[in-house]
Amino acid sequence: MAMTADGKISTANGVVSSFGSAYDQHRLLLLRSKADAVMAGARTVEASSITLGPGGLRYRRLRIRQGLKEYNLRIVVSGSGRISRRAEVFRYRHSPVIVLTTRRASRAAVRRLESVADEVKICGERTVDFPRAMRWLRKKWKVKCLLCEGGGELNAALFAAGLVNELNLTICPRVFGGHAAPTIADGVGVRSLVQASQLRLKSMKRVDDELFLVYRVLPRR
Ligand SMILES: NC(=O)c1ccc[n+]([C@@H]2O[C@H](COP(=O)([O-])OP(=O)(O)OC[C@H]3O[C@@H](n4cnc5c(N)ncnc54)[C@H](OP(=O)(O)O)[C@@H]3O)[C@@H](O)[C@H]2O)c1
């Protein structure tokens, strides 16, 4: 996740969400090159021209050298199933796109998504049951390493489920402000300190005015 110095991942009106440097983009593609699957929430895939693909030949070669498929699997999360079928992620057919949804999605919505995605999986009643979804992804699609690229609502659900091992954070030298601007973890949030995910800083690198932080998420007691 790339965030501003005031902790925002996009402007409040959602217009700006890409503000990291070229080096930040390179690091993102390096992360993708290690992942079996890349996942994002419905608002993220609708808000930008994100395809969740591996990027250029250089990164695809890296994947192959690491024993992975040339193109990563792509996963979109939409509990309502009301994600736009015009999202860029559905336009590129280089690797399967899976939509994780819930029983809230109408039959018509599921049918519409099936026309653009390779599989639509109902996993949960009102919100996606991520532990169950992860087990299914591992069994059916052999996903061992999954990279989640936000947004804040999806990240919060994964933290709440205790499913995040590592957080890669880029702090960019800007301030956006705005109550409504998303942050790296939104949702309802924790109510007490004991519920907070605890992190240990693994590495930190400064390049020009950006900071690249990698945190390990400590297991829950
Ligand atoms: N700077 C960065 O690095 C970065 C990275 C990613 C995104 N962004 C920006 O962040 C903004 C989007 O973030 P966001 O928090 O608003 O949205 P988001 O997390 O991308 O998507 C939220 C949607 O995902 C689905 N969803 C999330 N968690 C779910 C759960 N537990 N169960 C079922 N469905 C779930 C729901 O879709 P339905 O409503 O369809 O049910 C929900 O409305 C965009 O502006 C994007 O560009 C920035």
Short mmCIF file of C-alpha atoms and ligand atoms in Angstrom, two decimals:
data_model
loop_
_atom_site.label_atom_id
_atom_site.label_comp_id
_atom_site.label_asym_id
_atom_site.label_seq_id
_atom_site.Cartn_x
_atom_site.Cartn_y
_atom_site.Cartn_z
CA MET A 1 0.00 0.00 0.00
CA ALA A 2 1.17 3.49 -0.84
CA MET A 3 -0.01 6.11 1.63
CA THR A 4 0.50 9.82 2.17
CA ALA A 5 2.27 11.19 5.24
CA ASP A 6 -1.21 11.73 6.75
CA GLY A 7 -2.15 8.09 6.18
CA LYS A 8 -4.44 8.36 3.12
CA ILE A 9 -4.44 5.94 0.20
CA SER A 10 -6.47 8.17 -2.11
CA THR A 11 -8.06 11.59 -2.12
CA ALA A 12 -11.48 11.89 -0.49
CA ASN A 13 -13.14 12.14 -3.91
CA GLY A 14 -11.29 9.00 -5.06
CA VAL A 15 -9.82 10.76 -8.09
CA VAL A 16 -6.16 10.30 -7.09
CA SER A 17 -5.03 6.90 -5.88
CA SER A 18 -1.75 6.48 -7.71
CA PHE A 19 0.90 8.79 -6.30
CA GLY A 20 3.98 6.68 -5.65
CA SER A 21 7.21 6.97 -7.64
CA ALA A 22 8.37 4.72 -10.48
CA TYR A 23 10.50 2.90 -7.90
CA ASP A 24 7.41 2.27 -5.78
CA GLN A 25 5.69 0.80 -8.85
CA HIS A 26 8.73 -1.42 -9.46
CA ARG A 27 8.59 -2.70 -5.87
CA LEU A 28 4.90 -3.44 -6.29
CA LEU A 29 5.60 -5.50 -9.40
CA LEU A 30 8.40 -7.33 -7.56
CA LEU A 31 5.87 -8.23 -4.87
CA ARG A 32 3.43 -9.42 -7.51
CA SER A 33 6.20 -11.52 -9.05
CA LYS A 34 6.31 -13.64 -5.88
CA ALA A 35 2.56 -14.13 -5.52
CA ASP A 36 0.40 -16.94 -6.80
CA ALA A 37 -2.56 -14.57 -6.72
CA VAL A 38 -3.20 -10.83 -6.48
CA MET A 39 -6.42 -9.61 -4.88
CA ALA A 40 -8.28 -6.29 -4.61
CA GLY A 41 -11.63 -4.97 -3.43
CA ALA A 42 -14.46 -3.92 -5.74
CA ARG A 43 -13.96 -0.16 -5.23
CA THR A 44 -10.25 -0.42 -6.03
CA VAL A 45 -10.73 -2.27 -9.31
CA GLU A 46 -13.51 0.15 -10.29
CA ALA A 47 -11.58 3.27 -9.30
CA SER A 48 -8.50 2.71 -11.42
CA SER A 49 -7.30 0.96 -14.53
CA ILE A 50 -5.72 -1.74 -12.38
CA THR A 51 -5.51 -5.16 -14.09
CA LEU A 52 -3.79 -7.02 -11.20
CA GLY A 53 -1.47 -8.60 -13.78
CA PRO A 54 2.27 -9.31 -13.41
CA GLY A 55 3.51 -6.41 -15.57
CA GLY A 56 6.16 -6.54 -18.29
CA LEU A 57 8.33 -9.39 -19.56
CA ARG A 58 11.02 -8.70 -16.95
CA TYR A 59 8.63 -9.50 -14.11
CA ARG A 60 7.06 -12.45 -15.90
CA ARG A 61 10.52 -13.97 -16.41
CA LEU A 62 11.20 -13.47 -12.73
CA ARG A 63 8.03 -15.40 -11.91
CA ILE A 64 9.10 -18.29 -14.11
CA ARG A 65 12.60 -18.33 -12.57
CA GLN A 66 10.94 -18.59 -9.15
CA GLY A 67 8.92 -21.59 -10.30
CA LEU A 68 5.62 -19.71 -10.61
CA LYS A 69 3.20 -19.46 -13.50
CA GLU A 70 3.99 -16.64 -15.94
CA TYR A 71 0.71 -14.87 -15.05
CA ASN A 72 -0.69 -14.68 -11.53
CA LEU A 73 -4.26 -15.52 -10.69
CA ARG A 74 -6.45 -12.45 -10.07
CA ILE A 75 -9.09 -12.14 -7.37
CA VAL A 76 -11.75 -9.47 -6.92
CA VAL A 77 -13.88 -9.20 -3.77
CA SER A 78 -17.46 -7.93 -3.97
CA GLY A 79 -19.88 -9.05 -1.28
CA SER A 80 -22.87 -7.51 -3.11
CA GLY A 81 -21.78 -8.79 -6.52
CA ARG A 82 -22.55 -5.32 -7.86
CA ILE A 83 -19.10 -4.61 -9.21
CA SER A 84 -18.99 -3.05 -12.65
CA ARG A 85 -18.36 -5.51 -15.47
CA ARG A 86 -16.60 -2.73 -17.33
CA ALA A 87 -13.70 -2.73 -14.84
CA GLU A 88 -10.33 -3.10 -16.63
CA VAL A 89 -9.50 -6.23 -14.68
CA PHE A 90 -12.14 -8.14 -16.67
CA ARG A 91 -10.84 -6.93 -20.04
CA TYR A 92 -7.52 -8.79 -19.88
CA ARG A 93 -7.74 -12.54 -20.30
CA HIS A 94 -4.09 -13.45 -19.61
CA SER A 95 -4.99 -15.27 -16.38
CA PRO A 96 -8.16 -16.37 -14.62
CA VAL A 97 -10.17 -13.79 -12.66
CA ILE A 98 -12.08 -15.06 -9.65
CA VAL A 99 -14.78 -13.07 -7.90
CA LEU A 100 -15.37 -13.80 -4.22
CA THR A 101 -18.89 -12.85 -3.23
CA THR A 102 -21.62 -13.67 -0.71
CA ARG A 103 -25.24 -14.80 -0.53
CA ARG A 104 -26.21 -11.13 -0.65
CA ALA A 105 -25.45 -11.16 -4.36
CA SER A 106 -28.59 -11.73 -6.43
CA ARG A 107 -28.71 -14.57 -8.94
CA ALA A 108 -28.77 -12.03 -11.73
CA ALA A 109 -25.65 -10.33 -10.36
CA VAL A 110 -23.83 -13.68 -10.11
CA ARG A 111 -24.84 -14.55 -13.68
CA ARG A 112 -23.63 -11.19 -14.95
CA LEU A 113 -20.28 -11.68 -13.21
CA GLU A 114 -19.95 -15.21 -14.56
CA SER A 115 -20.04 -13.72 -18.05
CA VAL A 116 -16.81 -11.78 -17.37
CA ALA A 117 -15.02 -13.78 -14.65
CA ASP A 118 -13.65 -17.31 -14.77
CA GLU A 119 -15.27 -18.30 -11.50
CA VAL A 120 -17.65 -16.64 -9.07
CA LYS A 121 -17.40 -18.18 -5.62
CA ILE A 122 -19.99 -17.57 -2.92
CA CYS A 123 -18.14 -17.61 0.37
CA GLY A 124 -20.21 -16.29 3.26
CA GLU A 125 -23.60 -14.81 4.05
CA ARG A 126 -23.17 -11.03 4.26
CA THR A 127 -19.39 -10.63 4.19
CA VAL A 128 -16.80 -12.88 2.61
CA ASP A 129 -15.65 -15.56 5.02
CA PHE A 130 -11.95 -15.15 4.31
CA PRO A 131 -10.59 -18.15 6.25
CA ARG A 132 -12.96 -20.30 4.19
CA ALA A 133 -12.10 -18.47 0.97
CA MET A 134 -8.36 -18.96 1.61
CA ARG A 135 -8.82 -22.70 2.18
CA TRP A 136 -10.80 -22.94 -1.04
CA LEU A 137 -8.23 -20.90 -3.00
CA ARG A 138 -5.43 -23.10 -1.75
CA LYS A 139 -7.22 -26.34 -2.54
CA LYS A 140 -8.76 -25.45 -5.89
CA TRP A 141 -6.34 -22.87 -7.30
CA LYS A 142 -3.14 -23.86 -5.43
CA VAL A 143 -2.75 -20.37 -3.94
CA LYS A 144 -0.05 -20.36 -1.26
CA CYS A 145 1.11 -16.78 -1.48
CA LEU A 146 -1.53 -14.09 -1.92
CA LEU A 147 -0.86 -10.39 -2.34
CA CYS A 148 -3.72 -8.09 -1.36
CA GLU A 149 -3.53 -4.62 -2.88
CA GLY A 150 -6.33 -2.98 -0.94
CA GLY A 151 -8.33 -0.94 -0.62
CA GLY A 152 -8.81 -0.02 2.98
CA GLU A 153 -12.05 -1.88 3.50
CA LEU A 154 -10.74 -5.18 2.18
CA ASN A 155 -7.46 -4.81 4.08
CA ALA A 156 -9.39 -4.20 7.31
CA ALA A 157 -11.37 -7.41 6.81
CA LEU A 158 -8.16 -9.41 6.33
CA PHE A 159 -6.53 -7.89 9.40
CA ALA A 160 -9.69 -8.56 11.43
CA ALA A 161 -9.62 -12.19 10.30
CA GLY A 162 -5.96 -12.47 11.37
CA LEU A 163 -4.91 -13.43 7.84
CA VAL A 164 -2.17 -10.90 7.14
CA ASN A 165 1.46 -12.03 7.49
CA GLU A 166 3.24 -9.02 6.10
CA LEU A 167 2.50 -5.37 5.41
CA ASN A 168 4.45 -3.53 2.72
CA LEU A 169 3.96 0.17 3.12
CA THR A 170 5.27 3.10 1.11
CA ILE A 171 5.05 6.49 2.79
CA CYS A 172 4.86 9.17 0.11
CA PRO A 173 5.77 12.81 0.72
CA ARG A 174 2.27 14.29 0.38
CA VAL A 175 -0.66 15.26 2.58
CA PHE A 176 -4.20 14.78 1.24
CA GLY A 177 -6.39 15.33 4.30
CA GLY A 178 -10.13 14.64 4.17
CA HIS A 179 -12.23 12.71 6.71
CA ALA A 180 -13.59 10.51 3.97
CA ALA A 181 -10.29 9.66 2.31
CA PRO A 182 -9.59 5.93 2.68
CA THR A 183 -6.65 4.70 4.74
CA ILE A 184 -4.78 1.40 4.60
CA ALA A 185 -7.31 -0.25 6.96
CA ASP A 186 -10.83 1.14 7.30
CA GLY A 187 -13.95 -0.90 8.04
CA VAL A 188 -15.29 -0.55 11.60
CA GLY A 189 -11.87 -0.78 13.26
CA VAL A 190 -10.90 -2.31 16.58
CA ARG A 191 -12.45 -1.27 19.90
CA SER A 192 -9.47 -1.90 22.13
CA LEU A 193 -5.71 -2.15 22.02
CA VAL A 194 -5.72 -5.92 22.49
CA GLN A 195 -7.71 -6.30 19.26
CA ALA A 196 -5.16 -4.30 17.25
CA SER A 197 -2.89 -6.15 14.84
CA GLN A 198 0.64 -5.89 16.14
CA LEU A 199 3.52 -5.34 13.79
CA ARG A 200 7.26 -5.78 13.89
CA LEU A 201 9.38 -3.69 11.56
CA LYS A 202 11.39 -6.02 9.31
CA SER A 203 13.05 -3.48 7.06
CA MET A 204 13.06 0.18 6.16
CA LYS A 205 14.55 1.88 3.16
CA ARG A 206 14.63 5.50 2.11
CA VAL A 207 14.78 6.42 -1.56
CA ASP A 208 14.65 10.16 -2.15
CA ASP A 209 11.61 11.35 -0.16
CA GLU A 210 9.81 8.02 0.01
CA LEU A 211 10.06 5.47 2.81
CA PHE A 212 9.58 1.77 2.13
CA LEU A 213 8.58 -0.19 5.20
CA VAL A 214 8.06 -3.91 5.56
CA TYR A 215 6.31 -5.12 8.68
CA ARG A 216 5.76 -8.65 9.87
CA VAL A 217 2.36 -9.08 11.48
CA LEU A 218 2.74 -10.86 14.81
CA PRO A 219 0.54 -13.90 15.39
CA ARG A 220 -2.40 -13.38 17.70
CA ARG A 221 -2.12 -14.73 21.22
N1 LIG B 1 -2.61 3.98 -2.61
C1 LIG B 1 -2.76 2.69 -2.70
O1 LIG B 1 -1.80 1.92 -2.55
C2 LIG B 1 -4.12 2.11 -2.96
C3 LIG B 1 -4.27 0.73 -3.08
C4 LIG B 1 -5.54 0.23 -3.29
C5 LIG B 1 -6.63 1.07 -3.39
N2 LIG B 1 -6.46 2.41 -3.29
C6 LIG B 1 -7.63 3.31 -3.38
O2 LIG B 1 -8.51 3.03 -2.30
C7 LIG B 1 -9.87 3.29 -2.70
C8 LIG B 1 -10.74 2.08 -2.47
O3 LIG B 1 -10.65 1.64 -1.15
P1 LIG B 1 -11.98 1.22 -0.35
O4 LIG B 1 -11.59 0.87 1.02
O5 LIG B 1 -12.99 2.30 -0.58
O6 LIG B 1 -12.54 -0.01 -1.15
P2 LIG B 1 -12.02 -1.53 -1.43
O7 LIG B 1 -11.54 -2.16 -0.18
O8 LIG B 1 -11.17 -1.55 -2.64
O9 LIG B 1 -13.40 -2.16 -1.88
C9 LIG B 1 -14.47 -2.19 -0.99
C10 LIG B 1 -15.48 -3.15 -1.54
O10 LIG B 1 -14.92 -4.47 -1.60
C11 LIG B 1 -15.87 -5.43 -1.16
N3 LIG B 1 -15.44 -5.95 0.14
C12 LIG B 1 -14.42 -5.52 0.92
N4 LIG B 1 -14.34 -6.28 2.04
C13 LIG B 1 -15.34 -7.19 1.96
C14 LIG B 1 -15.78 -8.25 2.78
N5 LIG B 1 -15.20 -8.52 3.96
N6 LIG B 1 -16.83 -9.00 2.36
C15 LIG B 1 -17.44 -8.72 1.20
N7 LIG B 1 -17.08 -7.74 0.36
C16 LIG B 1 -16.04 -6.98 0.75
C17 LIG B 1 -17.19 -4.66 -1.04
O11 LIG B 1 -17.72 -4.68 -2.37
P3 LIG B 1 -19.31 -4.54 -2.70
O12 LIG B 1 -19.70 -3.17 -2.25
O13 LIG B 1 -19.37 -4.72 -4.17
O14 LIG B 1 -19.99 -5.58 -1.91
C18 LIG B 1 -16.72 -3.28 -0.65
O15 LIG B 1 -17.64 -2.25 -0.91
C19 LIG B 1 -9.80 3.64 -4.17
O16 LIG B 1 -9.79 5.05 -4.31
C20 LIG B 1 -8.48 3.07 -4.60
O17 LIG B 1 -7.98 3.65 -5.76
C21 LIG B 1 -5.23 2.96 -3.09
#
